[in-house]
Amino acid sequence: MKKINIICVDDEREVLDSVTRDLDYFSEIFNIEECESAIECLELLEELDLQGESVAVIISDHVMPGMSGVDLLTEVECDPRFIGTKKLLLTGLATQADTIRAINEAKLDYFLEKVWDPQELLQMVKELVTEYIIEQGIDYKQYQNKLDGPTIKRLIVE
């Protein structure tokens, strides 16, 4: 069975800790990976690809040293190895132009502003992981207790 990863990217350690704590719900069956920069995330993506693992969701801050979250998510969108990976921008500093670019170039799946509601983040990631699993043709039944039921019903025609 292929390992499924959720990657969280933020240059502020306390924010990264909060996001991963909010996503602890998934930790029994998915890997929750932390990266403190976009460059670190790109290196992790290379490693996961070499190991044959998949990346369901990337949650990224926007304003980070070296490479922005929008640039990171755009690069992921353009990489054929990560077709279908869901992208969530979690930021408080993106301008309208940044957000438009994220939607148009990175094909952003969701946008949340800091400070976020932990339940909204969890629900959105549940929906995105569910979409990823169904769209990739992965047997969702083994993950069903952690997935979003309405999203399964919407995507599965039985």
PDB file of C-alpha atoms in Angstrom:
ATOM      1  CA  MET A   1       0.000   0.000   0.000  1.00  0.00           C
ATOM      2  CA  LYS A   2       1.330   3.399  -1.047  1.00  0.00           C
ATOM      3  CA  LYS A   3       1.887   5.832   1.815  1.00  0.00           C
ATOM      4  CA  ILE A   4      -0.209   8.977   1.596  1.00  0.00           C
ATOM      5  CA  ASN A   5       1.240  12.253   2.852  1.00  0.00           C
ATOM      6  CA  ILE A   6      -0.124  15.612   3.918  1.00  0.00           C
ATOM      7  CA  ILE A   7       2.577  18.301   3.876  1.00  0.00           C
ATOM      8  CA  CYS A   8       2.418  21.486   5.946  1.00  0.00           C
ATOM      9  CA  VAL A   9       4.769  24.357   5.017  1.00  0.00           C
ATOM     10  CA  ASP A  10       5.334  27.453   7.135  1.00  0.00           C
ATOM     11  CA  ASP A  11       8.489  29.300   8.189  1.00  0.00           C
ATOM     12  CA  GLU A  12       7.032  30.063  11.637  1.00  0.00           C
ATOM     13  CA  ARG A  13       7.490  27.056  13.919  1.00  0.00           C
ATOM     14  CA  GLU A  14       4.522  27.894  16.171  1.00  0.00           C
ATOM     15  CA  VAL A  15       2.188  28.157  13.168  1.00  0.00           C
ATOM     16  CA  LEU A  16       3.492  24.860  11.804  1.00  0.00           C
ATOM     17  CA  ASP A  17       2.926  23.222  15.192  1.00  0.00           C
ATOM     18  CA  SER A  18      -0.652  24.573  15.296  1.00  0.00           C
ATOM     19  CA  VAL A  19      -1.481  23.299  11.820  1.00  0.00           C
ATOM     20  CA  THR A  20      -0.102  19.818  12.497  1.00  0.00           C
ATOM     21  CA  ARG A  21      -1.917  19.715  15.854  1.00  0.00           C
ATOM     22  CA  ASP A  22      -5.163  20.647  14.062  1.00  0.00           C
ATOM     23  CA  LEU A  23      -4.551  17.771  11.616  1.00  0.00           C
ATOM     24  CA  ASP A  24      -3.687  15.167  14.261  1.00  0.00           C
ATOM     25  CA  TYR A  25      -7.026  13.520  13.375  1.00  0.00           C
ATOM     26  CA  PHE A  26      -5.280  12.043  10.303  1.00  0.00           C
ATOM     27  CA  SER A  27      -2.041  10.907  11.949  1.00  0.00           C
ATOM     28  CA  GLU A  28      -3.155   7.282  12.472  1.00  0.00           C
ATOM     29  CA  ILE A  29      -3.374   6.559   8.742  1.00  0.00           C
ATOM     30  CA  PHE A  30      -1.583   9.358   6.860  1.00  0.00           C
ATOM     31  CA  ASN A  31       1.883  10.845   7.262  1.00  0.00           C
ATOM     32  CA  ILE A  32       1.779  14.479   8.351  1.00  0.00           C
ATOM     33  CA  GLU A  33       5.038  16.070   7.191  1.00  0.00           C
ATOM     34  CA  GLU A  34       6.353  19.474   8.273  1.00  0.00           C
ATOM     35  CA  CYS A  35       8.568  21.800   6.249  1.00  0.00           C
ATOM     36  CA  GLU A  36       9.872  25.174   7.369  1.00  0.00           C
ATOM     37  CA  SER A  37      10.458  26.481   3.831  1.00  0.00           C
ATOM     38  CA  ALA A  38       9.348  25.992   0.257  1.00  0.00           C
ATOM     39  CA  ILE A  39      12.824  24.687  -0.619  1.00  0.00           C
ATOM     40  CA  GLU A  40      12.600  22.085   2.163  1.00  0.00           C
ATOM     41  CA  CYS A  41       9.198  21.069   0.791  1.00  0.00           C
ATOM     42  CA  LEU A  42      10.589  20.619  -2.733  1.00  0.00           C
ATOM     43  CA  GLU A  43      13.371  18.422  -1.310  1.00  0.00           C
ATOM     44  CA  LEU A  44      10.792  16.366   0.610  1.00  0.00           C
ATOM     45  CA  LEU A  45       8.687  15.987  -2.547  1.00  0.00           C
ATOM     46  CA  GLU A  46      11.739  14.579  -4.372  1.00  0.00           C
ATOM     47  CA  GLU A  47      12.346  12.118  -1.532  1.00  0.00           C
ATOM     48  CA  LEU A  48       8.703  11.011  -1.350  1.00  0.00           C
ATOM     49  CA  ASP A  49       8.578  10.530  -5.112  1.00  0.00           C
ATOM     50  CA  LEU A  50      11.733   8.377  -5.029  1.00  0.00           C
ATOM     51  CA  GLN A  51      10.126   6.263  -2.289  1.00  0.00           C
ATOM     52  CA  GLY A  52       6.952   5.820  -4.350  1.00  0.00           C
ATOM     53  CA  GLU A  53       4.809   7.701  -1.865  1.00  0.00           C
ATOM     54  CA  SER A  54       1.997  10.045  -2.797  1.00  0.00           C
ATOM     55  CA  VAL A  55       1.147  13.549  -1.653  1.00  0.00           C
ATOM     56  CA  ALA A  56      -2.558  14.168  -1.170  1.00  0.00           C
ATOM     57  CA  VAL A  57      -2.460  17.738   0.156  1.00  0.00           C
ATOM     58  CA  ILE A  58       0.050  20.548   0.556  1.00  0.00           C
ATOM     59  CA  ILE A  59      -0.890  23.307   2.984  1.00  0.00           C
ATOM     60  CA  SER A  60       1.413  26.280   2.545  1.00  0.00           C
ATOM     61  CA  ASP A  61       1.953  29.726   3.961  1.00  0.00           C
ATOM     62  CA  HIS A  62       2.578  32.385   1.333  1.00  0.00           C
ATOM     63  CA  VAL A  63       5.218  34.789   2.659  1.00  0.00           C
ATOM     64  CA  MET A  64       8.385  32.801   3.354  1.00  0.00           C
ATOM     65  CA  PRO A  65      12.075  33.534   2.805  1.00  0.00           C
ATOM     66  CA  GLY A  66      13.604  32.272  -0.431  1.00  0.00           C
ATOM     67  CA  MET A  67      10.472  31.143  -2.231  1.00  0.00           C
ATOM     68  CA  SER A  68       6.848  32.109  -1.681  1.00  0.00           C
ATOM     69  CA  GLY A  69       4.059  29.658  -1.070  1.00  0.00           C
ATOM     70  CA  VAL A  70       2.376  30.680  -4.326  1.00  0.00           C
ATOM     71  CA  ASP A  71       5.606  29.919  -6.222  1.00  0.00           C
ATOM     72  CA  LEU A  72       5.883  26.567  -4.416  1.00  0.00           C
ATOM     73  CA  LEU A  73       2.300  25.571  -5.200  1.00  0.00           C
ATOM     74  CA  THR A  74       2.695  26.717  -8.816  1.00  0.00           C
ATOM     75  CA  GLU A  75       5.802  24.548  -9.175  1.00  0.00           C
ATOM     76  CA  VAL A  76       3.921  21.558  -7.719  1.00  0.00           C
ATOM     77  CA  GLU A  77       1.030  22.186 -10.118  1.00  0.00           C
ATOM     78  CA  CYS A  78       3.431  22.094 -13.076  1.00  0.00           C
ATOM     79  CA  ASP A  79       5.162  18.876 -11.949  1.00  0.00           C
ATOM     80  CA  PRO A  80       3.558  15.829 -13.636  1.00  0.00           C
ATOM     81  CA  ARG A  81       4.600  13.602 -10.708  1.00  0.00           C
ATOM     82  CA  PHE A  82       2.121  15.416  -8.481  1.00  0.00           C
ATOM     83  CA  ILE A  83      -0.908  15.641 -10.738  1.00  0.00           C
ATOM     84  CA  GLY A  84      -3.944  15.678  -8.518  1.00  0.00           C
ATOM     85  CA  THR A  85      -2.163  16.856  -5.365  1.00  0.00           C
ATOM     86  CA  LYS A  86      -4.506  19.266  -3.614  1.00  0.00           C
ATOM     87  CA  LYS A  87      -3.209  22.704  -2.679  1.00  0.00           C
ATOM     88  CA  LEU A  88      -4.330  24.891   0.203  1.00  0.00           C
ATOM     89  CA  LEU A  89      -2.896  28.367   0.839  1.00  0.00           C
ATOM     90  CA  LEU A  90      -3.031  29.346   4.522  1.00  0.00           C
ATOM     91  CA  THR A  91      -1.835  32.912   4.937  1.00  0.00           C
ATOM     92  CA  GLY A  92      -2.537  36.303   6.364  1.00  0.00           C
ATOM     93  CA  LEU A  93      -0.328  38.350   4.081  1.00  0.00           C
ATOM     94  CA  ALA A  94      -1.264  37.459   0.511  1.00  0.00           C
ATOM     95  CA  THR A  95      -2.344  40.396  -1.589  1.00  0.00           C
ATOM     96  CA  GLN A  96      -5.265  40.164  -3.966  1.00  0.00           C
ATOM     97  CA  ALA A  97      -2.771  39.791  -6.830  1.00  0.00           C
ATOM     98  CA  ASP A  98      -1.021  36.931  -4.979  1.00  0.00           C
ATOM     99  CA  THR A  99      -4.338  35.187  -4.405  1.00  0.00           C
ATOM    100  CA  ILE A 100      -5.395  35.569  -8.045  1.00  0.00           C
ATOM    101  CA  ARG A 101      -2.033  34.169  -9.172  1.00  0.00           C
ATOM    102  CA  ALA A 102      -2.422  31.246  -6.750  1.00  0.00           C
ATOM    103  CA  ILE A 103      -5.844  30.449  -8.185  1.00  0.00           C
ATOM    104  CA  ASN A 104      -4.855  30.852 -11.829  1.00  0.00           C
ATOM    105  CA  GLU A 105      -1.313  29.429 -11.876  1.00  0.00           C
ATOM    106  CA  ALA A 106      -1.182  27.020  -8.932  1.00  0.00           C
ATOM    107  CA  LYS A 107      -4.800  25.894  -9.442  1.00  0.00           C
ATOM    108  CA  LEU A 108      -5.366  26.478  -5.740  1.00  0.00           C
ATOM    109  CA  ASP A 109      -8.029  24.205  -4.233  1.00  0.00           C
ATOM    110  CA  TYR A 110      -8.693  26.271  -1.128  1.00  0.00           C
ATOM    111  CA  PHE A 111      -7.635  29.482   0.617  1.00  0.00           C
ATOM    112  CA  LEU A 112      -7.755  30.121   4.364  1.00  0.00           C
ATOM    113  CA  GLU A 113      -6.663  33.236   6.169  1.00  0.00           C
ATOM    114  CA  LYS A 114      -4.620  33.214   9.340  1.00  0.00           C
ATOM    115  CA  VAL A 115      -5.975  33.074  12.061  1.00  0.00           C
ATOM    116  CA  TRP A 116      -8.056  30.099  10.938  1.00  0.00           C
ATOM    117  CA  ASP A 117     -10.808  28.072  12.538  1.00  0.00           C
ATOM    118  CA  PRO A 118      -9.288  24.637  13.351  1.00  0.00           C
ATOM    119  CA  GLN A 119     -12.575  22.886  12.524  1.00  0.00           C
ATOM    120  CA  GLU A 120     -12.774  24.588   9.132  1.00  0.00           C
ATOM    121  CA  LEU A 121      -9.176  23.580   8.351  1.00  0.00           C
ATOM    122  CA  LEU A 122      -9.839  19.991   9.409  1.00  0.00           C
ATOM    123  CA  GLN A 123     -13.048  19.776   7.366  1.00  0.00           C
ATOM    124  CA  MET A 124     -11.401  21.249   4.276  1.00  0.00           C
ATOM    125  CA  VAL A 125      -8.461  18.841   4.500  1.00  0.00           C
ATOM    126  CA  LYS A 126     -10.912  15.932   4.965  1.00  0.00           C
ATOM    127  CA  GLU A 127     -12.663  16.961   1.756  1.00  0.00           C
ATOM    128  CA  LEU A 128      -9.403  17.478  -0.155  1.00  0.00           C
ATOM    129  CA  VAL A 129      -7.903  14.148   0.973  1.00  0.00           C
ATOM    130  CA  THR A 130     -11.158  12.399   0.052  1.00  0.00           C
ATOM    131  CA  GLU A 131     -11.152  13.992  -3.408  1.00  0.00           C
ATOM    132  CA  TYR A 132      -7.513  13.027  -3.915  1.00  0.00           C
ATOM    133  CA  ILE A 133      -8.068   9.387  -2.941  1.00  0.00           C
ATOM    134  CA  ILE A 134     -11.166   8.994  -5.132  1.00  0.00           C
ATOM    135  CA  GLU A 135      -9.623  10.815  -8.118  1.00  0.00           C
ATOM    136  CA  GLN A 136      -6.421   8.734  -7.910  1.00  0.00           C
ATOM    137  CA  GLY A 137      -8.419   5.502  -7.938  1.00  0.00           C
ATOM    138  CA  ILE A 138      -7.168   4.465  -4.488  1.00  0.00           C
ATOM    139  CA  ASP A 139      -9.463   2.103  -2.589  1.00  0.00           C
ATOM    140  CA  TYR A 140     -11.129   4.585  -0.260  1.00  0.00           C
ATOM    141  CA  LYS A 141     -12.714   1.930   1.975  1.00  0.00           C
ATOM    142  CA  GLN A 142      -9.505   1.379   3.963  1.00  0.00           C
ATOM    143  CA  TYR A 143      -9.483   5.114   4.845  1.00  0.00           C
ATOM    144  CA  GLN A 144     -13.229   5.659   5.023  1.00  0.00           C
ATOM    145  CA  ASN A 145     -13.431   6.386   8.765  1.00  0.00           C
ATOM    146  CA  LYS A 146     -11.167   9.445   8.277  1.00  0.00           C
ATOM    147  CA  LEU A 147     -12.665  10.694   4.998  1.00  0.00           C
ATOM    148  CA  ASP A 148     -15.592  13.008   4.281  1.00  0.00           C
ATOM    149  CA  GLY A 149     -18.785  11.011   3.686  1.00  0.00           C
ATOM    150  CA  PRO A 150     -20.640  13.645   1.598  1.00  0.00           C
ATOM    151  CA  THR A 151     -17.592  14.041  -0.656  1.00  0.00           C
ATOM    152  CA  ILE A 152     -17.435  10.259  -1.173  1.00  0.00           C
ATOM    153  CA  LYS A 153     -21.126  10.221  -2.096  1.00  0.00           C
ATOM    154  CA  ARG A 154     -20.653  13.139  -4.483  1.00  0.00           C
ATOM    155  CA  LEU A 155     -17.725  11.493  -6.277  1.00  0.00           C
ATOM    156  CA  ILE A 156     -18.711   7.812  -6.243  1.00  0.00           C
ATOM    157  CA  VAL A 157     -21.524   6.686  -8.477  1.00  0.00           C
ATOM    158  CA  GLU A 158     -22.585   3.252  -7.341  1.00  0.00           C
TER     159      GLU A 158
END
